[in-house]
Coordinates of C-alpha atoms in Angstrom, one line a residue:
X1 CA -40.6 5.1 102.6
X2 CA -43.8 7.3 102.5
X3 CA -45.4 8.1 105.6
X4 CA -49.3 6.6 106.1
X5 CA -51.9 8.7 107.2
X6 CA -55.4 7.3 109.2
X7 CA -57.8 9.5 109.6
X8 CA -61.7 8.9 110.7
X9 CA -64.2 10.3 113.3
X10 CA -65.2 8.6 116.7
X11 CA -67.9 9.3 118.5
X12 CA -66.9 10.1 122.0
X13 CA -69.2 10.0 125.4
X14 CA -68.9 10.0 128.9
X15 CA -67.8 6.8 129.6
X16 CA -65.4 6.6 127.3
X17 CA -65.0 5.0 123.0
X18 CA -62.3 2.6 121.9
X19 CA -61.7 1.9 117.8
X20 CA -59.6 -0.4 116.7
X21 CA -57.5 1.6 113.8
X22 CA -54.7 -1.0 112.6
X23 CA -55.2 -4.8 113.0
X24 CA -52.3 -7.0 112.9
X25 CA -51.7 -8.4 109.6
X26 CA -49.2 -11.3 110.8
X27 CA -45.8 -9.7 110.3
X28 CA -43.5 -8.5 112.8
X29 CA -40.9 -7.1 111.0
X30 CA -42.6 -4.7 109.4
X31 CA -43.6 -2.0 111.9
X32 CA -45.1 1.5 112.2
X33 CA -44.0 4.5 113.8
X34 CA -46.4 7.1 114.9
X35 CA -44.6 10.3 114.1
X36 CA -47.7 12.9 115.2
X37 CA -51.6 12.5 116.0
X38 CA -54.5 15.0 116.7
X39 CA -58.0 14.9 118.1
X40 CA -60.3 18.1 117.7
X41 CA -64.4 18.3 117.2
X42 CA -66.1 18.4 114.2
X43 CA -66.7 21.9 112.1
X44 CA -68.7 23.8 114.1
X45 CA -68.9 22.0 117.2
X46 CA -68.1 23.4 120.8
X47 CA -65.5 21.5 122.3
X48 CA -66.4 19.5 125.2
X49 CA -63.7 18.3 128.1
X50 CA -62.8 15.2 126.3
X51 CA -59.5 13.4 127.2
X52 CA -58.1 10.9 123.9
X53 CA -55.1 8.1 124.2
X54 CA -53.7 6.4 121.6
X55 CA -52.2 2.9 122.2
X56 CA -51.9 -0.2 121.9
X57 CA -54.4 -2.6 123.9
X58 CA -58.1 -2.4 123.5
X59 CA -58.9 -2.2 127.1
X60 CA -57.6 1.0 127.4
X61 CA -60.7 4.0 128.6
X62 CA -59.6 7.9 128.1
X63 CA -60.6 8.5 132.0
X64 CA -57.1 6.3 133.0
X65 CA -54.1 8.3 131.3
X66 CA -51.0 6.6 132.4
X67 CA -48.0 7.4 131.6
X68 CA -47.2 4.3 133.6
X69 CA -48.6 2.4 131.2
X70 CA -46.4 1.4 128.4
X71 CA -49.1 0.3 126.2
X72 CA -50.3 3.9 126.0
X73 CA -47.7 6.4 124.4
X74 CA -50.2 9.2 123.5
X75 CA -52.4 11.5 124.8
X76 CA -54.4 14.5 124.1
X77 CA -56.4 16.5 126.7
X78 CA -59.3 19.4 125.4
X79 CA -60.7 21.9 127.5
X80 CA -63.3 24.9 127.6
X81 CA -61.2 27.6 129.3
X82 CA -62.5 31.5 129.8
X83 CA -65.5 33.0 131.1
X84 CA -68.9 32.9 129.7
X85 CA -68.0 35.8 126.9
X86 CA -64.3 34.7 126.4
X87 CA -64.2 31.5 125.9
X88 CA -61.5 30.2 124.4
X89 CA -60.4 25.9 123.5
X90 CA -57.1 24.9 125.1
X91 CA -55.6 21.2 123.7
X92 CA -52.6 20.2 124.7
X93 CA -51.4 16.3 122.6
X94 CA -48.1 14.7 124.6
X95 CA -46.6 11.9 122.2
X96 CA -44.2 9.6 123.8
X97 CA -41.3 9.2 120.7
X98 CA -40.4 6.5 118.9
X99 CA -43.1 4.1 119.6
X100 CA -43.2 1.8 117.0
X101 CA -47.0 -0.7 116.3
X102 CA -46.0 -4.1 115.3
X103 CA -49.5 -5.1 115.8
X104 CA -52.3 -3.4 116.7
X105 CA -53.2 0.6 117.2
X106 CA -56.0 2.1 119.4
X107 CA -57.6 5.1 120.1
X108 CA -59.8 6.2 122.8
X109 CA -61.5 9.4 123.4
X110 CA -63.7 10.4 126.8
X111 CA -66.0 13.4 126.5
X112 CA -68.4 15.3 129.1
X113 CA -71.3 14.5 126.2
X114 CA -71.8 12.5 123.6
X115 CA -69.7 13.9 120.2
X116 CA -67.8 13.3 117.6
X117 CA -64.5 13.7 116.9
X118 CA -61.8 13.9 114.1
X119 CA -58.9 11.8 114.3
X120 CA -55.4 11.9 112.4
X121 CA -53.0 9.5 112.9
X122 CA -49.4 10.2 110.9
X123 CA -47.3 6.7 110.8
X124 CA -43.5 6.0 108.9
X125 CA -42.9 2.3 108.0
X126 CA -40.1 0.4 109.6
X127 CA -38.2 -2.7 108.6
X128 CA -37.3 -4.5 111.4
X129 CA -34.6 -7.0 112.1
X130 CA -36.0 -10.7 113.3
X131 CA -34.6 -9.4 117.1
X132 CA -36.0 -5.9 116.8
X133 CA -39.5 -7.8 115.7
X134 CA -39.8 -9.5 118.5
X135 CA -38.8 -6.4 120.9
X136 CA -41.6 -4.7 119.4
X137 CA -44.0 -7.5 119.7
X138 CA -42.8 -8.0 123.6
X139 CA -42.9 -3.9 124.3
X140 CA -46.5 -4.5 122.7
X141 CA -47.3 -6.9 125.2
X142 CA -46.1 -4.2 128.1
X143 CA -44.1 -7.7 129.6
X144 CA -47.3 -9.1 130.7
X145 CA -49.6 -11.8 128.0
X146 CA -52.1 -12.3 130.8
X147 CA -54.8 -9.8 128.8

């Protein structure tokens, strides 16, 4: 199968931006893997402090990484580093493997000011047995349909 790419822009702020990027279209055994992602600014731009997640609930803000949280499985942190003549941007992206989205896929992206920012989001397909569906959908769910 051939790997799907989304890529957009968000506009990232202070208190934090979620987009919606897949919606659930109603069948669990067809799942995605995210294979690799990447957050930077647009051409030209200074990058900012921003902190990005990608996951799987939209109630998720950048400014509460946890790994603890099995609804989140990626992160990317950007950073200013150097004096005022050396500066230099230092991003570091942690993916937690093998997460497969049965349903929906989120991103969200804190910054120290308002700006926008590129996305790319690199998914395989996966066929899923009936049991493996319903793993996925329960994983998803991070054991808990109170949200």
């Amino acid at each position: 199968m051939m790997p799907h790419t989304l890529r957009g822009q968000i506009t990232a702020s202070a208190s934090g931006t979620v987009k919606h990027l897949i919606t659930d279209d109603g069948r669990y055994r067809n799942g995605l893997e995210v294979v690799d992602f990447a957050v930077w600014p647009e051409q030209g731009a200074v990058i900012d402090n921003f902190t990005g997640i990608l996951g799987r609930e939209f109630d998720m803000t950048a400014d509460r990484a946890d790994a603890a949280d099995s609804r989140q499985f990626g992160w990317v942190i950007g950073s200013e580093v150097g004096g005022a003549s050396g500066n230099q941007n230092a991003v570091q992206y942690i993916l937690d493997p093998f997460k497969v989205i049965v349903r929906d896929l989120f991103i969200s992206i804190q910054s120290s000011s308002t700006q926008t920012y590129n996305y790319m989001v690199v998914l395989m397909p996966v066929e899923l047995t009936p049991e493996e569906g319903l793993v996925q959908l329960i994983k998803e769910r991070s054991q808990d349909d109170t949200r």
